[in-house]
Structure formats: C-alpha cells, structure tokens
Tab-separated table of C-alpha atoms in Angstrom:
chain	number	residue	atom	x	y	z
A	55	UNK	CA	0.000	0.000	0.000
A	56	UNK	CA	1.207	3.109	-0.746
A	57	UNK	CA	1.239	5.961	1.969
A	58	UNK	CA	1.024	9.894	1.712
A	59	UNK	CA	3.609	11.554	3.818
A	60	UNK	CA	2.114	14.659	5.262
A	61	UNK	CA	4.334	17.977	4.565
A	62	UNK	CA	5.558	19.210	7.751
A	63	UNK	CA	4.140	22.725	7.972
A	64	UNK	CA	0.450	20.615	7.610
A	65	UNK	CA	1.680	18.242	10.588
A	66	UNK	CA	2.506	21.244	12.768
A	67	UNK	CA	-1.172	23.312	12.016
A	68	UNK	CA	-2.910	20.088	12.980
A	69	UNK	CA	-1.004	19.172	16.041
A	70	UNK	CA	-1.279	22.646	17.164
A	71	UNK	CA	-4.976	22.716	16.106
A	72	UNK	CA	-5.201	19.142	17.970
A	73	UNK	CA	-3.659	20.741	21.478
A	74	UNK	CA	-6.183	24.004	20.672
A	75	UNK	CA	-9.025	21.732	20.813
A	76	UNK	CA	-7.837	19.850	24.167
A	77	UNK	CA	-7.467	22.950	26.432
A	78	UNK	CA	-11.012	24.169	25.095
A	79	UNK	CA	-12.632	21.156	26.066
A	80	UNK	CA	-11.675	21.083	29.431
A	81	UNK	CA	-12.899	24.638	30.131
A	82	UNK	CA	-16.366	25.490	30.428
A	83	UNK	CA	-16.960	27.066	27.188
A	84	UNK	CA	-20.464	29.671	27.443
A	85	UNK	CA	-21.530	28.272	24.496
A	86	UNK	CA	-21.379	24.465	25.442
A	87	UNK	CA	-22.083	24.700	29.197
A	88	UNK	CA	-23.671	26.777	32.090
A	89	UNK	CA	-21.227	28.426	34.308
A	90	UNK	CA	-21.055	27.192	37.961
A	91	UNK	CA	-20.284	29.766	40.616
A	92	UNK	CA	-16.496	29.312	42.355
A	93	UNK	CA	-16.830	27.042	45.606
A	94	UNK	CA	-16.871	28.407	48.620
A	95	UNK	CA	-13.264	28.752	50.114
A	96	UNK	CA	-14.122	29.778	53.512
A	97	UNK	CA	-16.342	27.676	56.559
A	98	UNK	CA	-18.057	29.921	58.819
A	99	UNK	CA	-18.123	27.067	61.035
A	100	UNK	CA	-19.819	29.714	63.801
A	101	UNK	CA	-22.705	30.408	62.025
A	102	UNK	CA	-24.683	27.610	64.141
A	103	UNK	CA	-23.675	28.717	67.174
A	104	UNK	CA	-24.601	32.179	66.299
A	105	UNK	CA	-27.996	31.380	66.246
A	106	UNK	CA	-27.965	29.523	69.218
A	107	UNK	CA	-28.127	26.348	67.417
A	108	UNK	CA	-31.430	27.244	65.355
A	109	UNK	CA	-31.560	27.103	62.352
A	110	UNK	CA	-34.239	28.649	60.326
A	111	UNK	CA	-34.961	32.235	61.803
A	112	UNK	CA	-38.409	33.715	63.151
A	113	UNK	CA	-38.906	35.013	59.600
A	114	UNK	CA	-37.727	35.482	56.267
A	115	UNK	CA	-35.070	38.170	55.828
A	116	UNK	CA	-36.266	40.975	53.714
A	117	UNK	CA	-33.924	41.718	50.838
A	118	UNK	CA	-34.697	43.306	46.789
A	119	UNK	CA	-38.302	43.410	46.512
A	120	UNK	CA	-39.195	44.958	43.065
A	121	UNK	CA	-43.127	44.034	43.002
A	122	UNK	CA	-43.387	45.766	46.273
A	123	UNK	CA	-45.191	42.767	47.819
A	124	UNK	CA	-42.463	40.272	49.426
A	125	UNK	CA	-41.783	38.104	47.317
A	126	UNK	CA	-38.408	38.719	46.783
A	127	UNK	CA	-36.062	39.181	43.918
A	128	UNK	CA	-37.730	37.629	40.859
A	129	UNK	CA	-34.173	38.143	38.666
A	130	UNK	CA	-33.034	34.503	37.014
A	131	UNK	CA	-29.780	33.400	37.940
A	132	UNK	CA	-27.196	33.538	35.664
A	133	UNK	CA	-24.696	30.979	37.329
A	134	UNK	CA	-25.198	27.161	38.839
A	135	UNK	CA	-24.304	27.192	42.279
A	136	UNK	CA	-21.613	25.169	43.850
A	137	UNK	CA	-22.699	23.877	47.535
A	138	UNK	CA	-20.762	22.281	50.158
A	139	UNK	CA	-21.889	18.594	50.757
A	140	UNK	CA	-25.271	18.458	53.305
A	141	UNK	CA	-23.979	16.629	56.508
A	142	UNK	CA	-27.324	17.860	58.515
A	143	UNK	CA	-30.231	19.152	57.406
A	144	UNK	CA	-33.748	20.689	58.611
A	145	UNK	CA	-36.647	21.761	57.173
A	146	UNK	CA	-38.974	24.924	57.976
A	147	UNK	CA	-42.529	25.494	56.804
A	148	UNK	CA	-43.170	29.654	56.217
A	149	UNK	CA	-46.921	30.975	55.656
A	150	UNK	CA	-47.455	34.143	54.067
A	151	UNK	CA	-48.675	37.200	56.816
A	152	UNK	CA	-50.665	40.105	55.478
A	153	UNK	CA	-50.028	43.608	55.327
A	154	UNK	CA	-50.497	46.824	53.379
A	155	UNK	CA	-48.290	49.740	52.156
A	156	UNK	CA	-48.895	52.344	49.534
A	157	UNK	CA	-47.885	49.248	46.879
A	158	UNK	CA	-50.694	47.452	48.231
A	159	UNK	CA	-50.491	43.971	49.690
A	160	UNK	CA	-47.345	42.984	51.466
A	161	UNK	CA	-46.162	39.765	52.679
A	162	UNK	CA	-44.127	38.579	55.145
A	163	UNK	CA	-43.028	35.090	55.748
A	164	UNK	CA	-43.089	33.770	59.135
A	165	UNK	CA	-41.963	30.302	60.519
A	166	UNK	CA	-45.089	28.004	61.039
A	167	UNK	CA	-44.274	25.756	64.255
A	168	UNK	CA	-40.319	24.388	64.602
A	169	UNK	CA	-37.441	23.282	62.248
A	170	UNK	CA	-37.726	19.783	61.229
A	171	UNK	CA	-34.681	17.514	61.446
A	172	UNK	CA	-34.064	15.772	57.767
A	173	UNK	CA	-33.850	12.204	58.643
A	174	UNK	CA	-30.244	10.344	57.724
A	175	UNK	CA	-31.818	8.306	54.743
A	176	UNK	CA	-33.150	10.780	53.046
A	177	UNK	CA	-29.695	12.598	52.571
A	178	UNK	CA	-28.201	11.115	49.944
A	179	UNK	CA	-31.801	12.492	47.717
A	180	UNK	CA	-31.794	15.328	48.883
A	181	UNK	CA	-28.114	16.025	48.216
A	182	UNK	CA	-28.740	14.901	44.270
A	183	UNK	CA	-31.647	16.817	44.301
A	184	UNK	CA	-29.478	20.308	45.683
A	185	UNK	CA	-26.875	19.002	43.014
A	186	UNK	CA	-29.750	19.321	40.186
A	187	UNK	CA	-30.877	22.622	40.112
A	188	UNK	CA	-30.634	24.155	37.087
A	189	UNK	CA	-31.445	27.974	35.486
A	190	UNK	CA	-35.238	28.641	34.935
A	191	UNK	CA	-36.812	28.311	31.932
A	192	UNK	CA	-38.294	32.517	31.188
A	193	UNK	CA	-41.067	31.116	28.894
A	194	UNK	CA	-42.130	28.297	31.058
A	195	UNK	CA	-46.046	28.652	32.445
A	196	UNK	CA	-46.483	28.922	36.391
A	197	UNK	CA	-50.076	28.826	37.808
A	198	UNK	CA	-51.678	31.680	39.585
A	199	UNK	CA	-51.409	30.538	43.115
A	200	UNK	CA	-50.236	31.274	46.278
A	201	UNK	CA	-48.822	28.663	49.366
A	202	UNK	CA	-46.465	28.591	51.567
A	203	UNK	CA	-42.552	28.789	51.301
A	204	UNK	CA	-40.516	25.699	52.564
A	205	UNK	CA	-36.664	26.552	53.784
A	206	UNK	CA	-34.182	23.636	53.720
A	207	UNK	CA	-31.368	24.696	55.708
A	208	UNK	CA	-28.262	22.466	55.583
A	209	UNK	CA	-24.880	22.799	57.522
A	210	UNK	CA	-21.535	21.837	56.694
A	211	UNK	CA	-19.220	21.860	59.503
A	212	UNK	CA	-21.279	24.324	61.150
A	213	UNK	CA	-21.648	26.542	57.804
A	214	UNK	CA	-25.542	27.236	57.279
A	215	UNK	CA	-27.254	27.375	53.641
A	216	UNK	CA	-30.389	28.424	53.151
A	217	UNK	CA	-32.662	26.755	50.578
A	218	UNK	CA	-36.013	28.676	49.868
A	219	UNK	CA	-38.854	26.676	48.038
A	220	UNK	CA	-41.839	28.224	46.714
A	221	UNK	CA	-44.790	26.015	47.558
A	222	UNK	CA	-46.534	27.698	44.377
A	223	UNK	CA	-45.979	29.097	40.976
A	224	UNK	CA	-43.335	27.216	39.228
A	225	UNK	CA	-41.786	25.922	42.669
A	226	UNK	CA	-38.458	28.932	42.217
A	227	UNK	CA	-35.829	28.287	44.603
A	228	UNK	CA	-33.626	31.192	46.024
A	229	UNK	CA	-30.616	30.889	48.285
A	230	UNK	CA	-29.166	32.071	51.073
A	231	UNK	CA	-25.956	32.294	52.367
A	232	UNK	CA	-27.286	32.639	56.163
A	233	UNK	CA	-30.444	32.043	56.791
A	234	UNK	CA	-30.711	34.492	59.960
A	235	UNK	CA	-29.328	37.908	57.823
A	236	UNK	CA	-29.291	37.117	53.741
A	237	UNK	CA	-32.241	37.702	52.205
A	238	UNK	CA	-33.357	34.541	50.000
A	239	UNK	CA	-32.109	35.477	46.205
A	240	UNK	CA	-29.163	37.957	47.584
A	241	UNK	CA	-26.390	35.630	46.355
A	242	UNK	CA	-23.414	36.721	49.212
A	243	UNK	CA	-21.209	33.468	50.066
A	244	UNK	CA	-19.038	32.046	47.338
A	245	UNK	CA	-21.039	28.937	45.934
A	246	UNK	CA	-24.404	30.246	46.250
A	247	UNK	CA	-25.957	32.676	43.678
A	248	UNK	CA	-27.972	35.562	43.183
A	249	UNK	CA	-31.648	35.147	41.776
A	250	UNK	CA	-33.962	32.866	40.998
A	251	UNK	CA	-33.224	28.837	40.382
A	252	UNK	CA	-35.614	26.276	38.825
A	253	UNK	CA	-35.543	22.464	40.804
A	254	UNK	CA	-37.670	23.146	43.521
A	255	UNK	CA	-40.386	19.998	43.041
A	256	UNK	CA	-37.594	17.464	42.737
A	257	UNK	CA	-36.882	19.252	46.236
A	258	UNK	CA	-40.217	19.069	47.948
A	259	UNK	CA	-40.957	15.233	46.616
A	260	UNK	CA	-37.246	14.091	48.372
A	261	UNK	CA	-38.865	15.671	51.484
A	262	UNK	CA	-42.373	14.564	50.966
A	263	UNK	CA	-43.401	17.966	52.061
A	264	UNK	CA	-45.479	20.540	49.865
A	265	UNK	CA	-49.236	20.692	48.669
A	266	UNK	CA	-48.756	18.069	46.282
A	267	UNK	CA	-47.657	15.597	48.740
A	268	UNK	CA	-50.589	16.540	51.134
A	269	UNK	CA	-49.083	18.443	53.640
C-alpha cells in the first residue's frame, strides 16, 4: 500500500490545532455549558452557634423586593451554584402574613411551628436533588397561586445554607448564604448565587413535604 507523507508545515497546524481543541474542552466554554459559581473557600463554622443552634430564623429576611409585595427578587440566575456537601439538614414550613403599604399587599413570611430535622436516609436524595438545580426556563407557564414557602437549611461543619422553596408558581428556589441575615435570592457566600433557580419539586418530593404531597 502506498502511503502519503504529510508535509511538515500541515503536521505542525494540525497538532497545534489538535492541542487548541484539548485545552477548550476542558474549560467550560459559554456556548457548550452553564457556568457554575467558584466554591466556597471559607467555613463559617460559627454560624450555628450564632444562632444559638437554630436554624431557620423567626422570619424570612427581607432583601430586593421589586413588586413591592415580598416576594423577593424575581431576577433569574445567571450561574449554577456550587454547595458544600449536606452533613445535617432541617426543614422549615413559612406561611405568608398580610399587610399593606402604599404598593398594596405585602407579605411577610413567618416560621409556622419548629425546624424539622431531615432524617439520615433521606440525605443522599436530597443532596442529588441540591446538586440538580438548574437555570429557569423565562417562557415556562407557572399557575396563579399562592402557598407557603418551605426553607431547607443544611450545615456543613457548622456553615448554614439556606434553601427557599416556593410552595406555588413554578416551585423557584432562592438561596441564602445565612439564613438568619441574607435575604433569600441575595447571592453573598461564594457557591451560592444571586436570583432565581428552577428544581424546587424534585426538592419538595425528596422531602415529601409541599401541597402536592398533602401536607
């Protein structure tokens, strides 16, 4: 058989195109992938025992509010976040309390009875299920309802994340960095982000918690 040797200014382009190729593929090119926020570098292994070893607060911190009514930021987030691994988790049911102001109605979200421990087995779901949340979908339809909010808060080490569930509407997610003082949607901690998430069903059903499930 006769082979075709390949001139050596051809062999260079196309090794050099070949190594071009390689260091693009291990990045996370915006065209190919969503970007993921950094991980968090620092524990604030206090935060716990800051709040006196309770872990979902009185009521929802009040942060960017454009409606005017308390629901919070509505802005989609741009970035994936990157969480620490659960070791603990509890879970906090949050009713909607009504006032007024010269927007109109305002809610506030207030704790309904006490933080519920997350029990051992259902970890491992519920950690795939904080590992799945992905950017909302702007066109998708959300019905014209109102519940209650559901706040998973997890610790690592003694590092609290907050995990805000919308028990209506399309089920958005928000997170905060610490439960007691972010606001849910601020972003603030590296490895959570700022805005709105989509996942929160696959949340809820891990938990068997939520309308749909009864409760």
């Amino acid at each position: 058989m006769r082979r075709t040797r390949m001139p050596k200014d051809t062999l260079v382009s196309a090794l050099s195109l070949a190594a071009v190729a390689l260091t693009l593929s291990a990045c996370d090119l915006p065209w190919t992938a969503t970007p993921t926020a950094a991980g968090p570098e620092v524990v604030r292994t206090a935060e716990l025992d800051d709040a006196s070893g309770r872990p979902c607060p009185r009521s929802l911190p009040v942060g960017d509010d454009p409606s005017g009514h308390g629901f919070g930021t509505t802005e989609a987030a741009t970035d994936l976040p990157a969480l620490r691994e659960t070791q603990e988790a509890w879970v906090c049911e949050y009713v909607a309390v009504h006032g007024h102001s010269a927007t109109g109605t305002v809610y506030s979200w207030v704790r309904d009875g006490s933080a519920e421990p997350v029990a051992d087995s259902d970890l491992p779901a519920l950690r795939e299920a904080l590992g799945a949340l992905t950017l909302p979908d702007v066109d998708q339809a959300c019905t014209d309802d109102l519940g209650p909010r559901w706040m998973v808060v997890s610790t690592h080490d003694g590092d609290l994340t907050g995990v805000v569930v919308d028990d209506y509407g399309c089920r958005a997610v928000r997170l905060t960095d610490n439960p007691h003082a972010t606001a849910p949607g601020a972003g603030g901690q590296e490895g959570t982000v700022a805005g709105v998430l989509d996942g929160g069903t696959a949340i809820l059903d891990v938990l068997r918690i939520g309308r749909a499930s009864g409760e």
